[in-house]
Amino acid sequence: MNRNDVTEKIITNKVLNDIKWCDVAQKVGLSKEWVTAACLGQMTLNAEQAKIIGDIFELTTEEQKWLQVVPYKGSLPSPVPTDPLIYRWYEIVSVYGTTIKELIHEEFGDGIMSAIDFSMDIVRESDPKGDRVNVVLSGKFLPYKQY
Amino acid sequence: MNRNDVTEKIITNKVLNDIKWCDVAQKVGLSKEWVTAACLGQMTLNAEQAKIIGDIFELTTEEQKWLQVVPYKGSLPSPVPTDPLIYRWYEIVSVYGTTIKELIHEEFGDGIMSAIDFSMDIVRESDPKGDRVNVVLSGKFLPYKQY
Amino acid sequence: MNRNDVTEKIITNKVLNDIKWCDVAQKVGLSKEWVTAACLGQMTLNAEQAKIIGDIFELTTEEQKWLQVVPYKGSLPSPVPTDPLIYRWYEIVSVYGTTIKELIHEEFGDGIMSAIDFSMDIVRESDPKGDRVNVVLSGKFLPYKQY
Amino acid sequence: MNRNDVTEKIITNKVLNDIKWCDVAQKVGLSKEWVTAACLGQMTLNAEQAKIIGDIFELTTEEQKWLQVVPYKGSLPSPVPTDPLIYRWYEIVSVYGTTIKELIHEEFGDGIMSAIDFSMDIVRESDPKGDRVNVVLSGKFLPYKQY
Amino acid sequence: MNRNDVTEKIITNKVLNDIKWCDVAQKVGLSKEWVTAACLGQMTLNAEQAKIIGDIFELTTEEQKWLQVVPYKGSLPSPVPTDPLIYRWYEIVSVYGTTIKELIHEEFGDGIMSAIDFSMDIVRESDPKGDRVNVVLSGKFLPYKQY
Amino acid sequence: MNRNDVTEKIITNKVLNDIKWCDVAQKVGLSKEWVTAACLGQMTLNAEQAKIIGDIFELTTEEQKWLQVVPYKGSLPSPVPTDPLIYRWYEIVSVYGTTIKELIHEEFGDGIMSAIDFSMDIVRESDPKGDRVNVVLSGKFLPYKQY
Amino acid sequence: MNRNDVTEKIITNKVLNDIKWCDVAQKVGLSKEWVTAACLGQMTLNAEQAKIIGDIFELTTEEQKWLQVVPYKGSLPSPVPTDPLIYRWYEIVSVYGTTIKELIHEEFGDGIMSAIDFSMDIVRESDPKGDRVNVVLSGKFLPYKQY
Amino acid sequence: MNRNDVTEKIITNKVLNDIKWCDVAQKVGLSKEWVTAACLGQMTLNAEQAKIIGDIFELTTEEQKWLQVVPYKGSLPSPVPTDPLIYRWYEIVSVYGTTIKELIHEEFGDGIMSAIDFSMDIVRESDPKGDRVNVVLSGKFLPYKQY
Amino acid sequence: MNRNDVTEKIITNKVLNDIKWCDVAQKVGLSKEWVTAACLGQMTLNAEQAKIIGDIFELTTEEQKWLQVVPYKGSLPSPVPTDPLIYRWYEIVSVYGTTIKELIHEEFGDGIMSAIDFSMDIVRESDPKGDRVNVVLSGKFLPYKQY
Amino acid sequence: MNRNDVTEKIITNKVLNDIKWCDVAQKVGLSKEWVTAACLGQMTLNAEQAKIIGDIFELTTEEQKWLQVVPYKGSLPSPVPTDPLIYRWYEIVSVYGTTIKELIHEEFGDGIMSAIDFSMDIVRESDPKGDRVNVVLSGKFLPYKQY
């Protein structure tokens, strides 16, 4: 058994029992983005959180243990994703990558926007021309140090 | 001559003359994100905008013409970017890709978040523990149609 | 169990029971292109459609549930397809890619032809020199927005 | 000098002199799709056609000779195209590839849709919800022979 | 079950029962090249042929059905083959590729040698310095059409 | 200067002076396949042959020297060729690769068909249904030795 | 069952029963290099040899049959090997590749060193500064033929 | 200027002046394998050796300086080499890689054969059935240490 | 059964029984870095060590045998690692690779830092601004030899 | 002109004038690791530092400006480095990658070792059995945050 097996069991139980990620997140008491990523094998849960997830998805004690182990991260099966929704995000990085780099450096100097001290919030914005997906990414700026 | 030559000239002139993207954007009258992307060879300018950019970066009339041609897009030299700042964005897509997919589908059903009817806003958020880069991505939801 | 298992079961039952895609499409009441893509794991069915498909291919209730989940899309096992029929399409994109780009931009300006608000129609055209495959692709033009 | 140099000169002259592909095609007397592909280095012109193209784009006699040589085809700089417009076509092949294969085989048996005995027609379709790009692809069906 | 399973069963039975491809071909009444390719999952058999193959390799009726379905073609596990015998063929394409292209275009003009309307004949040629493998490839020339 | 420069000069002079490979071969006194491959930078000429080629393509003494140096072989710009004519050959290796392997081993045992002690002959075969390209490949069988 | 299954069984039995390759080779009566390669699925045994190997590694008659079938060769799981010992050999080819090419051509002219009519001998050389691995590779020179 | 420019100049002068690697090696007083690798940009020369090489290939003082700088090593333009002579070496690593690993470990235990404390000797062996290329590779065994 | 199966069993038992690598290392009497690498399938244990590991992770005698076999090394599933923690190390090699090369050559001359005669020590350094991971890598310098 | 041109000029001047990195670092007043990385195009200098570097390597004012621009980082020409010294570091990441991950997580929990808030120190350690390269890597631990 490994973390991937637990992820697959969670997804299967979600499909068969019509579970919603936002409900799972509410029970855990954290954002839907972090909780979903954790359920999909990208984040590490503590014992209490693993118990809640375990109850929702009918996981054994052993499976709950795996949720508390830091996983090997990266959720995509290929370097360039084939799924259209995920590809659009890859395309944003491809088309806007150098722009993002220029503007962060102009504002902050040399360094990066952290993907670890990081949060993401996905919300629906109503729009008469068609509702929009708005996503807020927040990452701490980490400057390169001279030494 | 091609669009890439114009992009390189813009970057060179920016470096030598200490031009700032936010000033360029202000003169064009559009967001710094769109204008920077355009200067970096990813967007198409109209004649008036090309004139403004041309004046700032000392472009010839021919070079301004190239700014009005739709470019072959994609700003990165390799499928997986090596630059740490841009890689962090690739990593976000890699780690959170399936999470983003799940949550958008849960909210909207099958479809994508558009990378064309799209805008991006990069802002500094002051934080006593270290300032943060906050980025708002807004893309129209486009549903898959049955036919 | 996952969507891929359901796809394989559908294909196996199709082979063993000599089911035709055009008959399946007729029962679902949608085009053969969309219905086949859905059966092959690329589109999302609603409950009613899943029931029809389930009856045709002898799927369990659980399997029908999987048909209603948005799949991870992309149907090819390698970035450059090895199958000769599918490769010819890849070759068309390779040989005509820049031509398609030029002509759409000449007609519409900067933007894309949507692969989401999209339909496809494959028809046989009789021809004394050998029948032809005619395919009509229809995608909404989506303009890049300035912001 | 090689064919690629001629292609670049054609593109440069097109940009600087505001030449339109549909006008070029009209002068050559063939479809805009074939003529554009030829100008972009993917098709072979005869002497008369090369003369017409040469006059439009101010090509020397030597450059016109290159237009009459069969080029090494393939117009994209990477196996998976990065340009969003061209990527959408790649995505169509990726998502619908197995569907196209199934439906052509169901209708015609084992074989392929030719990319050589082939034509393409790109047209604008007015639509109150947003104009559409309609493309008709027509390829001769070539059956696999038993021997 | 899928076509690949049938191919593996055929190979296994061939090994265990010392079946020869030339004998199989003789029973089917077609060339050893086409029949072997069909047994290896690259060609489509009709019902009668599938029955003959089925009898030789002890295939069930279900397995015979799979032989009548057009397979996803391409028999190699990697883009550049590692097996020395097959690699030599890849090397011939690599070393002589541009030569083949030049000579076919010089003789026929722009177009291709079909790999669909195609046959192959592999024969032993006695030679006192060491016997030779002689292979005749025959493909219809398909000219690019102007339109 | 390197061999590649000489190859490009040969091709350029061929285009500008309407030279035919079969005429070049006749003057050298060898097959058109070997001579063309040599001119395209894949084979090594002796001094006398280099002189003949040099006269035809107006090469300097230095350039003729390069023709006598063993080149780094491989004529294609990518592992999977994009040019349709050459791709068809790659496809033949892909689709028939395991078949070729099986039939040569059945006839000769373990070993390979040499790509070094090798010749190729490309001929036109008239056919009322469309002329064919017939190619004869002849390679010495080289058995694996036990030791 | 396939050849790979037999290879895995051989390796497993070797580990569990502390069998040494040099002892296996001695029983077969051939070099340890060839016999090990054969056991690892890269060479083809005759019936008598397969019987000896079968007795050592407790193979069934069926499994011995697989040893007599020419395998699909290539023993590495990736184009660039990750194992440090094997990588060093890849590195030798990378660093010394052009040197080897130059020196063989200087001595023999255009052609190759055969990897088929080939033998390898790995021996320990005592050295007070640390023992050395000495490997002798012997391959027949095969000249390119003009035709 | 960089080391690669010097390598190209050396090769050009070698071609134009008919210089032989074995003569160069003799003048330097080291093996032809090491000296050729150094001339091809893979090894580092001291001042005295650089002077000798410089005299032979008419290098300037600046160019001789580059010969004394440790180069970025690796002499091949692609991970899998296309040149047939060099590919045969890659094939040996591919086919015999696991065999070499097994036999060195059987004799020496866990560790590697060094590619740094390493020498190579390429010699011609006369053989009535065709001369052979014999190559002796000698590398110090380096054991993995426990710590 | 193979080494990989044993590695997976070790990891599973570690997760289920809350075993710590530092405790395992203490029982073996070697560093936590070497012992963990060995448990993860990268190093070779002797019989005594395998017995200790076997007792801790409840391995059978057969499984302990596998721990004593030199494994095929390389612990990552892709050439560029996707896991953020491991990627940072890849990034250090990417960003600092040429720097490391320059400085080692400046200090030691041409050669390498051994990855075989090598040790690693990972320690926590307390720091009021956030604790640090300090890693000491120690590798013997191996000079390239002239010969 | 771009940053890469400046890097090449620095390297060229270093070679021709026998400049040592440790001397450059001393003049800048920072570590040799950071300064060398900056000179090799991986770090960003301030005006004062750029002036010092400029004086040492005879850079123009324009070139000094480029040193103050944040570069596109990543110093290696291929994902898997071919240079033996740098490859050994890649091999350490490959062989020890999962070990490093396990031990950092065991000590610190889920998170990463920063490659931005990072320093490196390369020192020679005398050793009678052969001097060693000792490298200390120090990176701040950054924990994944729940949100």
Coordinates of N, CA and C in Angstrom, one line a residue, chain H residues 87-147:
Chain H
Y87 N 27.1 5.2 -32.4 CA 25.9 4.5 -32.0 C 26.2 3.1 -31.5
R88 N 27.1 2.4 -32.3 CA 27.4 1.0 -31.9 C 27.9 0.9 -30.5
W89 N 28.7 1.9 -30.1 CA 29.2 2.0 -28.7 C 28.0 2.2 -27.7
Y90 N 27.1 3.1 -28.1 CA 25.9 3.3 -27.3 C 25.1 2.0 -27.2
E91 N 25.0 1.2 -28.3 CA 24.3 0.0 -28.3 C 25.0 -1.1 -27.4
I92 N 26.3 -1.1 -27.4 CA 27.0 -2.0 -26.5 C 26.6 -1.7 -25.0
V93 N 26.6 -0.4 -24.7 CA 26.2 0.0 -23.3 C 24.7 -0.4 -23.1
S94 N 23.9 -0.3 -24.1 CA 22.5 -0.6 -23.9 C 22.3 -2.1 -23.8
V95 N 22.9 -2.9 -24.7 CA 22.7 -4.3 -24.7 C 23.4 -5.0 -23.5
Y96 N 24.7 -4.6 -23.3 CA 25.5 -5.2 -22.3 C 25.5 -4.5 -21.0
G97 N 24.8 -3.4 -20.8 CA 24.9 -2.6 -19.6 C 24.7 -3.4 -18.3
T98 N 23.6 -4.1 -18.3 CA 23.3 -4.9 -17.1 C 24.3 -6.0 -16.9
T99 N 24.8 -6.6 -18.0 CA 25.8 -7.6 -17.9 C 27.1 -7.1 -17.3
I100 N 27.6 -6.0 -17.8 CA 28.8 -5.3 -17.2 C 28.6 -5.1 -15.7
K101 N 27.5 -4.6 -15.4 CA 27.2 -4.3 -14.0 C 27.2 -5.6 -13.1
E102 N 26.6 -6.6 -13.6 CA 26.6 -7.9 -12.8 C 28.0 -8.4 -12.6
L103 N 28.8 -8.4 -13.7 CA 30.1 -9.1 -13.6 C 31.1 -8.3 -12.8
I104 N 31.0 -6.9 -12.9 CA 31.9 -6.1 -12.0 C 31.5 -6.3 -10.6
H105 N 30.3 -6.3 -10.3 CA 29.8 -6.4 -8.9 C 30.2 -7.8 -8.4
E106 N 30.1 -8.9 -9.2 CA 30.4 -10.2 -8.8 C 31.9 -10.3 -8.4
E107 N 32.7 -9.6 -9.1 CA 34.2 -9.7 -8.9 C 34.6 -8.7 -7.8
F108 N 34.0 -7.5 -7.8 CA 34.6 -6.5 -6.9 C 33.6 -6.0 -5.8
G109 N 32.4 -6.4 -5.9 CA 31.4 -5.8 -4.9 C 30.8 -4.5 -5.4
D110 N 30.1 -3.8 -4.5 CA 29.4 -2.6 -4.9 C 30.5 -1.5 -5.2
G111 N 30.3 -0.8 -6.3 CA 31.2 0.3 -6.6 C 31.1 0.5 -8.1
I112 N 32.1 1.2 -8.7 CA 32.1 1.5 -10.1 C 33.5 1.3 -10.7
M113 N 33.5 1.3 -12.0 CA 34.8 1.4 -12.8 C 34.9 2.8 -13.1
S114 N 36.0 3.4 -12.7 CA 36.2 4.9 -12.9 C 36.3 5.3 -14.4
A115 N 35.7 6.4 -14.7 CA 35.9 7.0 -16.0 C 36.8 8.2 -16.0
I116 N 37.4 8.4 -14.8 CA 38.3 9.5 -14.6 C 39.8 8.9 -14.5
D117 N 40.0 8.0 -13.5 CA 41.2 7.3 -13.5 C 41.1 6.1 -14.5
F118 N 41.3 6.5 -15.7 CA 40.8 5.7 -16.8 C 41.8 5.8 -18.0
S119 N 42.0 4.8 -18.7 CA 42.7 4.9 -20.0 C 42.1 4.0 -21.0
M120 N 42.4 4.3 -22.3 CA 41.8 3.6 -23.4 C 42.8 3.3 -24.4
D121 N 42.8 2.2 -25.0 CA 43.8 1.9 -26.1 C 43.1 1.2 -27.2
I122 N 43.2 1.8 -28.4 CA 42.5 1.3 -29.6 C 43.6 0.7 -30.5
V123 N 43.5 -0.5 -30.9 CA 44.5 -1.2 -31.7 C 43.8 -2.0 -32.8
R124 N 44.5 -2.1 -33.9 CA 44.0 -3.0 -35.0 C 44.6 -4.4 -34.8
E125 N 43.7 -5.3 -34.9 CA 44.1 -6.7 -34.9 C 43.9 -7.4 -36.2
S126 N 44.9 -7.9 -36.8 CA 44.8 -8.5 -38.1 C 44.0 -9.8 -38.0
D127 N 43.2 -10.1 -39.0 CA 42.3 -11.2 -38.9 C 42.0 -11.6 -40.3
P128 N 42.3 -12.9 -40.8 CA 42.0 -13.2 -42.2 C 40.5 -13.1 -42.5
K129 N 39.6 -13.1 -41.5 CA 38.2 -13.0 -41.9 C 37.8 -11.5 -41.9
G130 N 38.8 -10.6 -41.7 CA 38.5 -9.2 -41.7 C 39.1 -8.6 -40.4
D131 N 39.9 -7.6 -40.5 CA 40.6 -7.1 -39.4 C 39.6 -6.6 -38.3
R132 N 40.1 -6.6 -37.1 CA 39.2 -6.2 -36.0 C 39.7 -4.9 -35.3
V133 N 38.8 -4.2 -34.7 CA 39.1 -3.1 -33.8 C 39.1 -3.7 -32.4
N134 N 40.3 -3.6 -31.7 CA 40.3 -4.1 -30.3 C 40.6 -2.8 -29.5
V135 N 39.8 -2.7 -28.4 CA 39.9 -1.6 -27.6 C 40.0 -2.1 -26.1
V136 N 41.0 -1.6 -25.4 CA 41.2 -2.0 -24.0 C 40.8 -0.7 -23.2
L137 N 39.9 -0.9 -22.3 CA 39.4 0.1 -21.4 C 40.0 -0.3 -20.0
S138 N 40.6 0.6 -19.3 CA 41.1 0.3 -18.0 C 40.7 1.4 -17.1
G139 N 39.9 1.0 -16.1 CA 39.4 2.0 -15.1 C 39.6 1.5 -13.7
K140 N 40.1 2.3 -12.8 CA 40.3 1.9 -11.4 C 38.9 1.5 -10.8
F141 N 38.9 0.4 -10.0 CA 37.6 0.1 -9.3 C 37.5 1.0 -8.1
L142 N 36.4 1.7 -8.0 CA 36.1 2.5 -6.8 C 35.0 2.0 -6.0
P143 N 35.2 1.5 -4.8 CA 34.2 0.9 -4.0 C 33.3 1.9 -3.3
Y144 N 32.0 1.7 -3.2 CA 31.1 2.5 -2.4 C 31.6 2.3 -0.9
K145 N 31.7 3.4 -0.2 CA 32.1 3.3 1.2 C 30.9 3.4 2.1
Q146 N 30.9 2.6 3.2 CA 29.9 2.8 4.2 C 30.4 3.9 5.1
Y147 N 29.5 4.7 5.7 CA 29.9 5.7 6.6 C 28.9 6.0 7.6

